[in-house]
Coordinates of C-alpha atoms and ligand atoms in Angstrom, one line a residue:
X11 CA 0.0 0.0 0.0
X12 CA 1.2 3.5 -0.8
X13 CA -0.1 6.2 1.4
X14 CA -0.1 9.9 0.5
X15 CA -1.0 12.2 3.3
X16 CA -2.0 15.6 2.0
X17 CA -2.5 18.7 4.1
X18 CA -6.2 19.1 3.4
X19 CA -9.2 18.1 1.2
X20 CA -8.1 20.3 -1.7
X21 CA -4.6 19.0 -1.7
X22 CA -6.0 15.4 -1.5
X23 CA -8.3 16.2 -4.5
X24 CA -5.4 17.6 -6.6
X25 CA -3.2 14.6 -5.9
X26 CA -6.0 12.2 -6.7
X27 CA -6.9 14.0 -10.0
X28 CA -3.3 13.9 -11.0
X29 CA -3.1 10.2 -10.3
X30 CA -6.2 9.6 -12.5
X31 CA -4.9 11.9 -15.2
X32 CA -1.6 10.0 -15.2
X33 CA -3.5 6.7 -15.7
X34 CA -5.4 8.2 -18.7
X35 CA -2.2 9.5 -20.2
X36 CA -0.6 6.0 -19.9
X37 CA -3.7 4.3 -21.3
X38 CA -6.2 6.6 -23.0
X39 CA -8.6 3.6 -23.3
X40 CA -8.6 2.9 -19.6
X41 CA -11.6 1.4 -17.8
X42 CA -12.1 3.5 -14.7
X43 CA -14.2 2.3 -11.8
X44 CA -15.8 5.3 -10.2
X45 CA -17.4 6.2 -6.8
X46 CA -20.0 8.7 -5.7
X47 CA -20.3 10.3 -2.2
X48 CA -18.8 13.4 -0.8
X49 CA -15.1 12.4 -0.9
X50 CA -14.4 12.3 -4.7
X51 CA -16.3 15.5 -5.5
X52 CA -13.2 17.7 -5.3
X53 CA -11.3 15.2 -7.4
X54 CA -14.0 15.3 -10.1
X55 CA -14.0 19.1 -10.0
X56 CA -10.2 19.2 -10.4
X57 CA -10.4 16.7 -13.3
X58 CA -13.0 19.0 -15.0
X59 CA -10.6 22.0 -14.7
X60 CA -7.8 19.9 -16.1
X61 CA -10.0 18.9 -19.0
X62 CA -10.9 22.6 -19.6
X63 CA -7.2 23.4 -19.6
X64 CA -6.6 20.7 -22.2
X65 CA -4.6 18.6 -19.8
X66 CA -6.7 15.4 -19.9
X67 CA -8.7 13.6 -22.5
X68 CA -11.6 11.3 -21.6
X69 CA -12.7 10.5 -25.1
X70 CA -11.4 6.9 -25.1
X71 CA -12.3 5.8 -21.6
X72 CA -15.0 3.6 -20.3
X73 CA -16.4 3.9 -16.7
X74 CA -18.2 1.5 -14.4
X75 CA -19.6 2.8 -11.2
X76 CA -19.6 1.0 -7.9
X77 CA -23.2 1.2 -7.0
X78 CA -26.7 2.6 -7.4
X79 CA -29.7 2.9 -5.1
X80 CA -32.4 0.3 -5.8
X81 CA -35.7 1.8 -6.8
X82 CA -34.3 5.1 -8.2
X83 CA -34.2 5.7 -11.9
X84 CA -31.3 7.5 -13.5
X85 CA -33.5 10.6 -13.9
X86 CA -34.0 10.8 -10.1
X87 CA -31.9 13.7 -8.7
X88 CA -30.8 11.4 -5.9
X89 CA -29.6 8.6 -8.2
X90 CA -26.0 8.0 -8.6
X91 CA -26.4 8.3 -12.3
X92 CA -27.6 11.8 -11.8
X93 CA -24.7 12.5 -9.4
X94 CA -22.1 11.3 -11.9
X95 CA -23.7 13.3 -14.8
X96 CA -23.8 16.4 -12.6
X97 CA -20.4 16.1 -10.9
X98 CA -18.4 14.8 -13.9
X99 CA -19.8 13.4 -17.1
X100 CA -21.7 16.5 -18.3
X101 CA -18.5 18.6 -18.1
X102 CA -16.0 16.4 -19.9
X103 CA -15.6 14.8 -23.3
X104 CA -16.6 11.4 -22.3
X105 CA -18.9 9.1 -24.5
X106 CA -21.8 8.7 -22.2
X107 CA -22.7 5.4 -23.9
X108 CA -19.6 4.0 -22.3
X109 CA -20.5 5.1 -18.7
X110 CA -22.1 2.2 -16.8
X111 CA -24.0 2.3 -13.5
X112 CA -26.3 -0.5 -12.2
X113 CA -29.9 0.1 -13.2
X114 CA -31.7 0.9 -10.0
X115 CA -35.1 0.2 -11.7
X116 CA -34.2 -3.3 -12.9
X117 CA -37.1 -5.6 -12.4
X118 CA -34.9 -8.7 -12.2
X119 CA -32.3 -8.0 -9.6
X120 CA -30.3 -11.2 -10.1
X121 CA -30.2 -10.7 -13.9
X122 CA -29.1 -7.1 -13.5
X123 CA -26.2 -8.1 -11.2
X124 CA -25.1 -10.9 -13.5
X125 CA -25.2 -8.6 -16.5
X126 CA -23.1 -6.0 -14.6
X127 CA -20.4 -8.4 -13.8
X128 CA -20.5 -9.8 -17.4
X129 CA -20.1 -6.2 -18.6
X130 CA -17.0 -5.7 -16.5
X131 CA -15.6 -9.0 -17.7
X132 CA -16.3 -8.0 -21.3
X133 CA -14.3 -4.9 -20.7
X134 CA -11.4 -7.1 -19.6
X135 CA -11.8 -5.7 -16.1
X136 CA -11.1 -2.4 -14.4
X137 CA -7.7 -0.7 -14.8
X138 CA -8.2 1.8 -12.0
X139 CA -10.9 1.6 -9.3
X140 CA -11.6 4.7 -7.3
X141 CA -13.0 4.1 -3.8
X142 CA -14.2 6.0 -0.8
X143 CA -14.6 4.3 2.6
X144 CA -17.8 4.3 4.7
X145 CA -17.7 5.2 8.4
X146 CA -18.4 1.5 9.0
X147 CA -15.6 0.4 6.7
X148 CA -17.7 -0.4 3.7
X149 CA -16.4 -0.1 0.1
X150 CA -19.0 0.3 -2.6
X151 CA -22.0 -0.8 -0.6
X152 CA -20.4 -3.9 0.7
X153 CA -21.5 -3.5 4.3
X154 CA -19.8 -5.3 7.3
X155 CA -20.9 -9.0 7.1
X156 CA -19.9 -12.5 8.0
X157 CA -18.3 -13.2 4.6
X158 CA -17.1 -11.2 1.6
X159 CA -19.6 -11.1 -1.2
X160 CA -17.7 -11.7 -4.4
X161 CA -20.1 -10.6 -7.2
X162 CA -22.3 -7.6 -7.9
X163 CA -25.3 -8.0 -5.6
X164 CA -28.4 -6.4 -4.1
X165 CA -27.7 -5.2 -0.6
X166 CA -29.8 -3.9 2.3
X167 CA -28.1 -0.8 3.6
X168 CA -27.2 -0.6 7.3
X169 CA -28.6 2.0 9.6
X170 CA -25.3 3.8 9.8
X171 CA -25.0 4.0 6.0
X172 CA -28.6 5.4 5.8
X173 CA -27.8 7.9 8.5
X174 CA -24.6 8.9 6.8
X175 CA -26.3 9.4 3.4
X176 CA -29.3 11.2 4.8
X177 CA -27.3 14.5 4.4
X178 CA -28.0 14.3 0.6
X179 CA -31.8 13.9 1.1
X180 CA -34.5 16.3 2.4
X181 CA -35.8 13.6 4.8
X182 CA -34.1 10.5 6.1
X183 CA -37.3 8.6 5.2
X184 CA -36.4 9.3 1.5
X185 CA -33.1 7.5 1.7
X186 CA -33.4 4.2 -0.2
X187 CA -32.9 1.1 2.0
X188 CA -31.4 -1.1 -0.7
X189 CA -28.8 -0.8 -3.4
X190 CA -26.9 -2.6 -6.0
X191 CA -23.2 -2.8 -5.5
X192 CA -20.2 -4.3 -7.1
X193 CA -18.9 -7.2 -4.9
X194 CA -15.6 -7.3 -3.2
X195 CA -14.4 -9.7 -5.9
X196 CA -15.3 -7.3 -8.7
X197 CA -13.5 -4.5 -6.8
X198 CA -10.5 -6.7 -5.9
X199 CA -9.9 -7.7 -9.5
X200 CA -9.2 -4.1 -10.5
X201 CA -5.6 -3.8 -11.5
X202 CA -5.0 -0.7 -9.5
X203 CA -7.1 0.7 -6.6
X204 CA -7.1 4.3 -5.4
X205 CA -8.9 4.9 -2.1
X206 CA -9.7 8.5 -1.0
X207 CA -10.3 9.4 2.6
X208 CA -11.0 12.7 4.2
X209 CA -11.9 14.0 7.6
X210 CA -11.3 13.1 11.3
X211 CA -14.4 11.0 11.4
X212 CA -12.7 8.4 9.1
X213 CA -9.4 8.4 11.0
X214 CA -10.0 5.3 13.2
X215 CA -11.7 3.2 10.5
X216 CA -8.9 3.8 7.9
X217 CA -6.3 2.9 10.5
X218 CA -8.2 -0.3 11.4
X219 CA -8.7 -1.1 7.7
X220 CA -4.9 -0.7 7.0
X221 CA -3.4 -2.2 10.1
X222 CA -6.0 -4.5 11.7
X223 CA -7.1 -8.0 10.8
X224 CA -8.5 -8.7 7.4
X225 CA -12.2 -9.4 8.0
X226 CA -15.5 -9.1 6.3
X227 CA -16.6 -7.2 9.5
X228 CA -14.5 -4.4 8.0
X229 CA -14.8 -4.8 4.3
X230 CA -12.0 -2.3 3.3
X231 CA -9.5 -4.4 5.2
X232 CA -9.4 -6.8 2.2
X233 CA -7.4 -4.1 0.4
X234 CA -4.4 -5.1 2.5
X235 CA -4.2 -8.2 0.3
X236 CA -4.3 -6.4 -3.0
X237 CA -1.0 -5.8 -4.8
X238 CA -1.5 -2.2 -6.0
X239 CA -3.4 0.0 -3.6
X240 CA -2.8 3.7 -3.2
X241 CA -4.5 5.7 -0.4
X242 CA -4.7 9.5 -0.7
X243 CA -6.1 11.3 2.3
X244 CA -5.9 14.5 4.2
X245 CA -4.1 14.9 7.5
X246 CA -7.3 14.8 9.4
X247 CA -8.1 11.3 8.2
X248 CA -4.6 9.8 8.2
X249 CA -3.1 11.2 11.4
X250 CA -3.5 7.9 13.2
X251 CA -1.5 6.0 10.6
X252 CA 1.7 7.8 11.6
Ligands
F6R7 C1 -20.0 5.5 -3.2 C2 -19.7 4.4 -2.4 C3 -19.4 4.5 -0.9 C4 -18.8 5.8 -0.5 C5 -18.6 5.8 1.0 C6 -18.0 7.1 1.5 O1 -20.2 5.1 -4.6 O2 -19.6 3.3 -2.9 O3 -18.7 3.4 -0.5 O4 -17.5 5.8 -1.1 O5 -19.9 5.7 1.6 O6 -18.9 8.1 1.3 P1 -18.4 9.6 1.5 O7 -17.4 9.9 0.5 O8 -19.7 10.4 1.2 O9 -17.9 9.7 2.9

């Protein structure tokens, strides 16, 4: 694991955007795995500025997102499809036909999950997967559990995840209780992983994920076993890691 401790959120976002831009320069046809949530917003903003300055080209890439709320259509302003359009895709030269996110409205959940994994396989896997980490150690929406779920699957969100995500909704009752998420296996097969972490509230969980036992009770701990993980965080989140 490589760990970059940056002084604050903006510096973390700049470092992360440079990391992603370097990947696209080395392989303009990269398959990027992308995340939503608050943590990568600054990274996406920085990538948009880099694109506007002519420093990065998204025309050849394909993206697959980690997750989507079950029951929300891509037109819903709370959907992760809407988030990605608004925070990144609508501002860069990406071919939207090559941006993939699970379909929250799929009628056959199992078929949707199988098709999502088949799509990733057909793309020959993910070159660089961007991750955040939940306050409970989840990655994607792989919540703490008794075993690691390998494939894309339907998940019931934990109370702590619903509480954490309520900040994006008018009322906590509006937060969906289920989602589709890439499995730990799908994430782990990415050739490179970039995990972003910010804020003091994540300090203990990122330390436990990096230095504690590898256990499905803390899903991000599996990253200790991956051969190419980079963590970029701010001082507030990484100060317990020395
Ligand atoms: C988002 C995702 C989640 C978030 C995590 C952290 O697509 O899969 O695992 O990365 O919940 O969220 P923030 O960044 O809002 O703290």
